[in-house]
Amino acid sequence: METVKIIEIKQSVYESNDKEAEKLRNELKERGIFLLNLMSSPGSGKTTTLTQVITKMKDKYRIGVMEADIDSDVDARTIATLGVESIQLHTGGMCHLDADMTRQGLQELTDKSIEFAILENVGNLVCPAEFDTGSSMNAMILSVPEGDDKPLKYPLMFSICDLIIINKIDVMPYFDFDMDKCIENVRMRNKNAKIIPISAKTGEGIDELTRYLSEKIDNWRE
Amino acid sequence: METVKIIEIKQSVYESNDKEAEKLRNELKERGIFLLNLMSSPGSGKTTTLTQVITKMKDKYRIGVMEADIDSDVDARTIATLGVESIQLHTGGMCHLDADMTRQGLQELTDKSIEFAILENVGNLVCPAEFDTGSSMNAMILSVPEGDDKPLKYPLMFSICDLIIINKIDVMPYFDFDMDKCIENVRMRNKNAKIIPISAKTGEGIDELTRYLSEKIDNWRE
């Protein structure tokens, strides 16, 4: 396995995270960097989904990945094997990333010409939703085994996302998961989010996902 | 569906949660109440597991259940259909419960003769691990679809639990989940926790789980 750079993220000192987030977003826009903030529960398949996405998109965009984790560097090493820059952000027990912490991570990416930066946030459906990271897009993954009722129980997360990926559709036959009901529940929280069902394992839906991301990246960088 | 009492939990004002937790634990011990604090990721099957456990144990113990949720009362209504007292604690966006919030919940249970109180904590592997609720036992559920590497990534949660339930073993054939590897990863964080694999859906392992809980309750109430 690759070795990766591990960054110990420091707690932010800024009073207004919203202000710092807006500032970071504007800076990234000027520099032509699209930042994707990817959130989900633990074990929803963030890293596996990113593996698929990066494999399909790395020839088109210069990609840099920041893996946030309380501990361990498993995910960053997995991503590094794909041949893109990947660093691990250790949050020291913190349950989310905010804009300043994201900035600390971006500064550690050595390739300054990246076009598509990806932040894999801490696996948590609660706290990350409360902190704007300065990203160009908020995306989340809901996996089939978690159940179609999750939008009812984690309303903020579902309401702040531009993109909701429904992963592990290959195991739908083995779970009581109703896709129509799930979409209906998502729509109670979020009228406009793009919803894309995928299986990161089999590759189903990945083409639609990468097409959607490419379009958003190209629009952002125009 | 049943209607249930919904309690809006207030933020705690105590300086030392550890002190409040110890005080609550001692009070509960004196009153002969065993308090189980059940934690997990969103969608790991806390409510389904509780449904099985309560069905098997409600004739032996007087049970009261507190369902913590950011919003909705889905879980409390599900539990109420089993014929035990069930209340919903709304945390107003808070990502965990502490001892004072747990006390607020316990005070709202109308049956003052309960022997087995269950707190279904907010679905989150990070924050709930940091706050002692005053429980007699910390338990968590890890479900097979989340992956066998989770103890590496959420170390605190795995280290503070007395009981680790591995749920959804019925779908093991459809996931890359290695039970031996999982147990090895758990042991890196926690040498002593009891590990019980179950399927809350098929009922497999539930007898072992209820036997274990009964033993702990009886010892506590001696």
Coordinates of C-alpha atoms in Angstrom, one line a residue:
Chain A
M1 CA 0.0 0.0 0.0
E2 CA 1.1 3.6 -0.6
T3 CA 2.2 5.8 2.2
V4 CA 0.4 9.1 2.4
K5 CA 0.9 12.4 4.1
I6 CA -1.0 12.7 7.4
I7 CA -2.0 16.2 8.5
E8 CA -3.1 16.9 12.1
I9 CA -5.9 19.4 11.6
K10 CA -6.1 22.1 14.2
Q11 CA -9.3 23.5 15.7
S12 CA -10.4 26.7 14.0
V13 CA -10.2 30.0 15.7
Y14 CA -12.5 32.0 13.4
E15 CA -15.7 33.4 14.9
S16 CA -17.8 33.1 11.8
N17 CA -17.4 29.9 9.9
D18 CA -19.9 31.1 7.2
K19 CA -17.7 34.1 6.5
E20 CA -14.6 31.9 6.2
A21 CA -16.5 29.5 4.0
E22 CA -17.6 32.1 1.6
K23 CA -14.1 33.6 1.4
L24 CA -12.6 30.1 0.6
R25 CA -15.3 29.4 -2.0
N26 CA -14.6 32.7 -3.8
E27 CA -10.8 32.0 -3.7
L28 CA -11.3 28.6 -5.1
K29 CA -13.6 29.9 -7.8
E30 CA -10.9 32.4 -8.8
R31 CA -8.3 29.7 -8.9
G32 CA -10.5 27.4 -11.0
I33 CA -10.7 24.7 -8.3
F34 CA -14.0 22.9 -7.9
L35 CA -14.3 21.5 -4.3
L36 CA -16.6 18.6 -3.7
N37 CA -17.6 18.0 0.0
L38 CA -18.7 14.4 0.2
M39 CA -20.6 13.3 3.3
S40 CA -22.4 10.2 4.6
S41 CA -22.8 7.7 7.4
P42 CA -20.0 5.5 8.3
G43 CA -19.7 2.6 5.8
S44 CA -22.0 4.1 3.1
G45 CA -19.3 3.6 0.5
K46 CA -17.7 7.1 0.2
T47 CA -14.2 5.7 -0.6
T48 CA -15.5 3.0 -3.0
T49 CA -17.6 5.6 -4.8
L50 CA -14.6 7.9 -5.0
T51 CA -12.5 5.1 -6.4
Q52 CA -14.9 4.7 -9.3
V53 CA -15.3 8.4 -9.9
I54 CA -11.6 9.1 -9.8
T55 CA -10.8 6.2 -12.1
K56 CA -13.2 7.6 -14.7
M57 CA -12.3 11.3 -14.3
K58 CA -8.6 11.4 -13.6
D59 CA -7.6 11.7 -17.2
K60 CA -9.9 14.7 -17.7
Y61 CA -9.1 16.7 -14.5
R62 CA -6.2 17.1 -12.1
I63 CA -7.6 15.6 -8.9
G64 CA -6.5 16.0 -5.3
V65 CA -8.2 14.2 -2.5
M66 CA -8.4 15.0 1.2
E67 CA -9.6 12.1 3.4
A68 CA -10.9 13.2 6.8
D69 CA -10.8 10.6 9.5
I70 CA -10.6 10.6 13.2
D71 CA -7.8 8.2 13.1
S72 CA -6.2 5.7 10.6
D73 CA -5.0 6.4 7.0
V74 CA -6.8 3.4 5.3
D75 CA -8.9 5.6 3.0
A76 CA -6.1 7.9 1.8
R77 CA -3.9 4.9 1.0
T78 CA -6.7 3.3 -1.0
I79 CA -7.1 6.5 -3.0
A80 CA -3.4 7.0 -3.5
T81 CA -3.2 3.7 -5.4
L82 CA -5.3 5.3 -8.1
G83 CA -2.4 7.6 -8.9
V84 CA -3.9 10.9 -7.7
E85 CA -2.6 13.0 -4.8
S86 CA -4.3 11.9 -1.6
I87 CA -3.7 13.2 1.9
Q88 CA -5.2 12.1 5.2
L89 CA -6.6 14.8 7.5
H90 CA -6.7 13.7 11.1
T91 CA -9.4 15.5 13.0
G92 CA -8.3 14.3 16.5
G93 CA -11.8 13.2 17.5
M94 CA -13.6 16.1 15.9
C95 CA -16.9 15.1 14.3
H96 CA -16.9 17.4 11.3
L97 CA -14.7 19.8 9.2
D98 CA -15.3 23.5 8.8
A99 CA -14.0 26.0 6.3
D100 CA -10.7 26.7 8.1
M101 CA -9.9 23.0 8.6
T102 CA -10.7 22.5 4.9
R103 CA -8.3 25.3 4.0
Q104 CA -5.6 23.7 6.1
G105 CA -6.0 20.5 4.1
L106 CA -6.0 22.3 0.7
Q107 CA -2.8 24.0 1.6
E108 CA -1.1 20.6 2.1
L109 CA -1.9 19.4 -1.4
T110 CA 1.4 19.8 -3.2
D111 CA -0.1 20.0 -6.7
K112 CA -1.1 23.6 -6.9
S113 CA -2.7 23.1 -10.4
I114 CA -5.5 20.9 -9.3
E115 CA -8.9 21.4 -10.9
F116 CA -11.1 19.0 -8.9
A117 CA -10.5 18.8 -5.1
I118 CA -12.4 16.3 -3.1
L119 CA -13.0 16.3 0.6
E120 CA -14.2 13.1 2.1
N121 CA -15.8 14.4 5.3
V122 CA -16.0 12.5 8.6
G123 CA -18.6 9.7 8.4
N124 CA -21.5 11.3 10.3
L125 CA -24.9 12.4 9.2
V126 CA -25.3 15.1 11.9
C127 CA -22.4 17.5 12.5
P128 CA -20.9 17.9 9.1
A129 CA -24.2 19.2 7.8
E130 CA -23.9 22.2 10.2
F131 CA -20.6 23.5 8.9
D132 CA -20.1 25.0 5.5
T133 CA -16.7 23.8 4.3
G134 CA -16.4 26.4 1.5
S135 CA -17.1 23.7 -1.1
S136 CA -18.5 24.3 -4.6
M137 CA -20.9 21.4 -4.0
N138 CA -22.3 19.4 -1.1
A139 CA -22.9 15.8 -1.9
M140 CA -24.0 12.9 0.3
I141 CA -24.3 9.2 -0.1
L142 CA -27.2 7.3 1.4
S143 CA -26.7 3.5 1.1
V144 CA -29.6 1.1 0.7
P145 CA -28.9 -0.9 3.9
E146 CA -29.4 2.3 5.9
G147 CA -33.0 2.4 4.9
D148 CA -35.3 4.7 2.9
D149 CA -36.5 6.6 6.1
K150 CA -33.2 8.4 6.7
P151 CA -34.3 11.7 5.2
L152 CA -36.9 11.9 7.9
K153 CA -34.3 11.4 10.7
Y154 CA -31.4 13.5 9.5
P155 CA -33.3 16.4 7.9
L156 CA -30.5 19.0 7.8
M157 CA -28.0 16.8 6.0
F158 CA -30.6 16.0 3.3
S159 CA -31.6 19.6 3.0
I160 CA -28.1 21.1 2.4
C161 CA -27.0 18.7 -0.3
D162 CA -26.9 19.6 -4.0
L163 CA -26.4 15.9 -4.9
I164 CA -27.7 12.8 -3.2
I165 CA -26.2 9.5 -4.3
I166 CA -28.1 6.4 -3.4
N167 CA -25.4 3.7 -3.2
K168 CA -25.4 -0.2 -2.9
I169 CA -28.5 -0.6 -5.2
D170 CA -27.1 -4.0 -6.1
V171 CA -28.2 -5.3 -2.7
M172 CA -31.8 -3.9 -3.0
P173 CA -33.3 -7.4 -3.2
Y174 CA -32.0 -8.2 0.3
F175 CA -33.3 -5.1 2.1
D176 CA -36.7 -3.6 2.7
F177 CA -35.8 -0.5 0.7
D178 CA -38.4 1.3 -1.4
M179 CA -36.6 3.6 -3.9
D180 CA -39.8 5.6 -4.7
K181 CA -40.5 6.0 -1.0
C182 CA -36.9 7.1 -0.5
I183 CA -37.1 9.7 -3.2
E184 CA -40.4 10.9 -1.8
N185 CA -38.7 11.3 1.7
V186 CA -35.7 13.1 0.1
R187 CA -38.1 15.5 -1.6
M188 CA -39.7 16.4 1.8
R189 CA -36.4 17.8 2.7
N190 CA -35.0 19.0 -0.6
K191 CA -37.0 19.9 -3.7
N192 CA -34.0 20.5 -6.0
A193 CA -31.2 18.1 -5.1
K194 CA -30.0 15.8 -8.0
I195 CA -30.6 12.2 -7.0
I196 CA -28.4 9.5 -8.6
P197 CA -28.8 5.8 -7.7
I198 CA -25.5 3.8 -8.1
S199 CA -23.7 0.7 -7.2
A200 CA -20.1 1.6 -6.5
K201 CA -19.4 -2.1 -6.4
T202 CA -20.8 -3.1 -9.8
G203 CA -20.3 0.3 -11.5
E204 CA -24.0 0.8 -12.2
G205 CA -24.9 4.5 -12.4
I206 CA -21.3 5.7 -12.3
D207 CA -21.4 7.1 -15.8
E208 CA -24.4 9.3 -14.9
L209 CA -22.6 10.4 -11.8
T210 CA -19.4 11.3 -13.5
R211 CA -21.3 13.1 -16.4
Y212 CA -23.1 15.1 -13.8
L213 CA -20.0 16.0 -11.9
S214 CA -18.1 16.9 -15.1
E215 CA -20.9 19.3 -16.1
K216 CA -20.8 21.0 -12.7
I217 CA -17.0 21.3 -12.7
D218 CA -16.9 22.7 -16.2
N219 CA -19.6 25.3 -15.4
W220 CA -17.8 26.3 -12.2
R221 CA -14.5 26.7 -14.0
E222 CA -15.8 28.7 -16.9
Chain B
M1 CA -49.6 3.7 14.6
E2 CA -49.4 4.7 18.2
T3 CA -49.0 8.3 19.3
V4 CA -46.1 8.9 21.6
K5 CA -45.0 11.7 24.0
I6 CA -42.4 13.9 22.4
I7 CA -39.9 15.7 24.7
E8 CA -37.9 18.6 23.6
I9 CA -34.6 18.1 25.3
K10 CA -32.8 21.2 26.6
Q11 CA -29.0 21.8 26.3
S12 CA -27.3 20.9 29.6
V13 CA -25.9 23.6 31.8
Y14 CA -23.6 21.4 34.0
E15 CA -19.9 22.0 33.9
S16 CA -18.9 18.4 34.4
N17 CA -20.8 15.8 32.5
D18 CA -18.7 13.0 34.0
K19 CA -19.8 14.1 37.5
E20 CA -23.5 14.3 36.5
A21 CA -23.2 10.9 34.8
E22 CA -21.7 9.2 37.9
K23 CA -24.5 10.8 40.0
L24 CA -27.2 9.5 37.7
R25 CA -25.7 6.1 37.5
N26 CA -25.6 5.8 41.3
E27 CA -29.2 7.0 41.6
L28 CA -30.3 4.5 39.1
K29 CA -28.4 1.7 40.9
E30 CA -30.2 2.6 44.1
R31 CA -33.6 2.6 42.4
G32 CA -32.8 -0.8 40.7
I33 CA -33.0 0.6 37.2
F34 CA -30.6 -0.8 34.6
L35 CA -30.0 1.8 31.8
L36 CA -28.7 0.6 28.5
N37 CA -27.2 3.2 26.2
L38 CA -27.5 1.9 22.6
M39 CA -25.4 3.6 19.9
S40 CA -24.7 3.0 16.3
S41 CA -24.4 4.6 12.8
P42 CA -27.7 5.7 11.1
G43 CA -29.4 2.6 9.7
S44 CA -27.5 -0.1 11.6
G45 CA -30.7 -1.5 13.0
K46 CA -31.0 -0.1 16.5
T47 CA -34.8 0.0 16.4
T48 CA -35.2 -3.4 14.8
T49 CA -32.8 -4.9 17.3
L50 CA -34.7 -3.3 20.2
T51 CA -38.0 -4.7 18.8
Q52 CA -36.6 -8.2 19.0
V53 CA -35.0 -7.7 22.4
I54 CA -38.1 -6.1 23.9
T55 CA -40.4 -8.7 22.5
K56 CA -38.4 -11.4 24.3
M57 CA -37.7 -9.5 27.5
K58 CA -40.9 -7.5 28.3
D59 CA -42.6 -10.3 30.3
K60 CA -39.5 -10.5 32.6
Y61 CA -38.7 -6.8 33.1
R62 CA -40.7 -3.6 33.2
I63 CA -39.2 -1.8 30.2
G64 CA -39.2 1.9 29.3
V65 CA -37.6 3.2 26.1
M66 CA -36.3 6.7 25.2
E67 CA -35.8 7.2 21.5
A68 CA -33.4 10.1 20.7
D69 CA -33.8 11.6 17.3
I70 CA -33.1 15.0 15.8
D71 CA -36.5 15.0 14.4
S72 CA -39.5 12.6 13.7
D73 CA -41.1 10.1 16.0
V74 CA -40.9 7.1 13.7
D75 CA -38.8 5.0 16.1
A76 CA -40.8 5.7 19.3
R77 CA -44.0 4.8 17.5
T78 CA -42.6 1.5 16.3
I79 CA -41.5 0.6 19.9
A80 CA -44.8 1.7 21.4
T81 CA -46.6 -0.9 19.3
L82 CA -44.8 -3.6 21.4
G83 CA -46.8 -2.5 24.4
V84 CA -43.9 -0.9 26.4
E85 CA -43.7 2.7 27.4
S86 CA -41.8 4.6 24.7
I87 CA -41.1 8.3 24.4
Q88 CA -39.3 10.4 21.8
L89 CA -36.6 12.8 22.8
H90 CA -36.0 15.5 20.3
T91 CA -32.5 16.8 20.4
G92 CA -33.0 19.8 18.2
G93 CA -30.1 19.1 16.0
M94 CA -27.8 18.0 18.8
C95 CA -25.5 15.1 17.8
H96 CA -25.5 13.2 21.1
L97 CA -27.1 12.9 24.5
D98 CA -25.2 13.6 27.8
A99 CA -26.2 12.7 31.4
D100 CA -28.4 15.6 32.0
M101 CA -30.3 15.1 28.8
T102 CA -30.7 11.4 29.7
R103 CA -32.1 12.5 33.1
Q104 CA -34.6 14.8 31.4
G105 CA -35.8 11.8 29.4
L106 CA -36.0 9.4 32.4
Q107 CA -38.1 11.9 34.3
E108 CA -40.7 11.9 31.5
L109 CA -41.2 8.1 31.7
T110 CA -44.5 7.9 33.6
D111 CA -43.9 4.3 34.9
K112 CA -41.7 4.9 37.9
S113 CA -41.2 1.2 38.5
I114 CA -39.3 0.4 35.4
E115 CA -36.4 -2.0 35.8
F116 CA -34.8 -1.9 32.3
A117 CA -34.5 1.6 30.7
I118 CA -33.2 1.8 27.2
L119 CA -31.8 4.9 25.6
E120 CA -31.6 4.7 21.8
N121 CA -29.0 7.4 21.2
V122 CA -28.6 9.6 18.1
G123 CA -27.3 7.6 15.1
N124 CA -23.7 8.7 15.1
L125 CA -20.4 6.9 15.7
V126 CA -18.5 10.0 16.8
C127 CA -20.1 12.4 19.3
P128 CA -22.2 10.0 21.5
A129 CA -19.0 8.2 22.4
E130 CA -17.6 11.3 24.0
F131 CA -20.5 11.8 26.5
D132 CA -21.2 9.5 29.4
T133 CA -25.0 9.2 29.7
G134 CA -24.9 7.7 33.2
S135 CA -25.9 4.3 31.7
S136 CA -25.2 1.0 33.4
M137 CA -24.0 -0.4 30.0
N138 CA -22.8 1.1 26.8
A139 CA -23.7 -1.0 23.8
M140 CA -23.2 -0.4 20.1
I141 CA -24.4 -2.0 16.9
L142 CA -22.1 -2.4 13.9
S143 CA -23.9 -3.7 10.8
V144 CA -22.3 -5.9 8.2
P145 CA -22.9 -3.5 5.3
E146 CA -20.8 -0.8 7.1
G147 CA -17.7 -2.9 6.8
D148 CA -15.3 -4.8 9.0
D149 CA -12.8 -1.8 9.1
K150 CA -15.0 0.5 11.2
P151 CA -13.2 -0.1 14.5
L152 CA -10.1 1.4 12.9
K153 CA -11.9 4.5 11.9
Y154 CA -14.1 5.2 15.0
P155 CA -11.8 4.1 17.8
L156 CA -13.4 5.9 20.7
M157 CA -16.8 4.4 20.1
F158 CA -15.5 0.8 20.0
S159 CA -13.3 1.4 23.0
I160 CA -16.0 2.7 25.4
C161 CA -18.6 -0.1 24.7
D162 CA -19.2 -3.1 27.0
L163 CA -21.2 -4.8 24.3
I164 CA -20.7 -4.8 20.5
I165 CA -23.5 -6.3 18.5
I166 CA -22.7 -7.2 14.9
N167 CA -26.1 -6.9 13.1
K168 CA -27.3 -8.0 9.6
I169 CA -25.3 -11.2 9.5
D170 CA -28.0 -12.5 7.2
V171 CA -26.6 -10.4 4.3
M172 CA -23.0 -11.4 4.9
P173 CA -22.9 -13.4 1.6
Y174 CA -23.5 -10.1 -0.3
F175 CA -20.8 -8.0 1.3
D176 CA -17.0 -8.2 1.6
F177 CA -17.3 -8.5 5.4
D178 CA -14.8 -10.8 7.2
M179 CA -16.1 -11.6 10.7
D180 CA -12.7 -12.8 11.9
K181 CA -11.1 -9.6 10.6
C182 CA -13.9 -7.5 12.2
I183 CA -13.4 -9.2 15.6
E184 CA -9.6 -8.7 15.3
N185 CA -10.2 -5.0 14.5
V186 CA -12.6 -4.7 17.5
R187 CA -9.9 -6.3 19.8
M188 CA -7.4 -3.6 18.7
R189 CA -9.7 -1.1 20.4
N190 CA -11.2 -3.1 23.1
K191 CA -9.9 -6.3 24.7
N192 CA -12.9 -7.0 26.9
A193 CA -16.1 -6.1 25.1
K194 CA -18.7 -8.9 24.6
I195 CA -19.2 -9.4 20.9
I196 CA -22.5 -10.9 19.7
P197 CA -23.3 -11.4 16.0
I198 CA -27.0 -11.2 15.3
S199 CA -29.6 -10.8 12.6
A200 CA -32.4 -8.6 13.9
K201 CA -34.3 -9.5 10.8
T202 CA -34.2 -13.3 11.0
G203 CA -33.8 -13.5 14.8
E204 CA -30.5 -15.3 14.7
G205 CA -28.4 -14.5 17.8
I206 CA -31.2 -12.7 19.7
D207 CA -31.4 -15.5 22.3
E208 CA -27.7 -15.1 23.1
L209 CA -28.2 -11.3 23.3
T210 CA -31.2 -11.4 25.6
R211 CA -29.5 -14.0 27.8
Y212 CA -26.5 -11.7 28.1
L213 CA -28.6 -8.6 28.9
S214 CA -30.7 -10.5 31.5
E215 CA -27.6 -11.6 33.3
K216 CA -26.2 -8.1 33.4
I217 CA -29.6 -6.6 34.5
D218 CA -29.9 -9.2 37.3
N219 CA -26.4 -8.6 38.5
W220 CA -26.9 -4.8 38.5
R221 CA -30.2 -5.1 40.4
E222 CA -28.9 -7.5 43.1

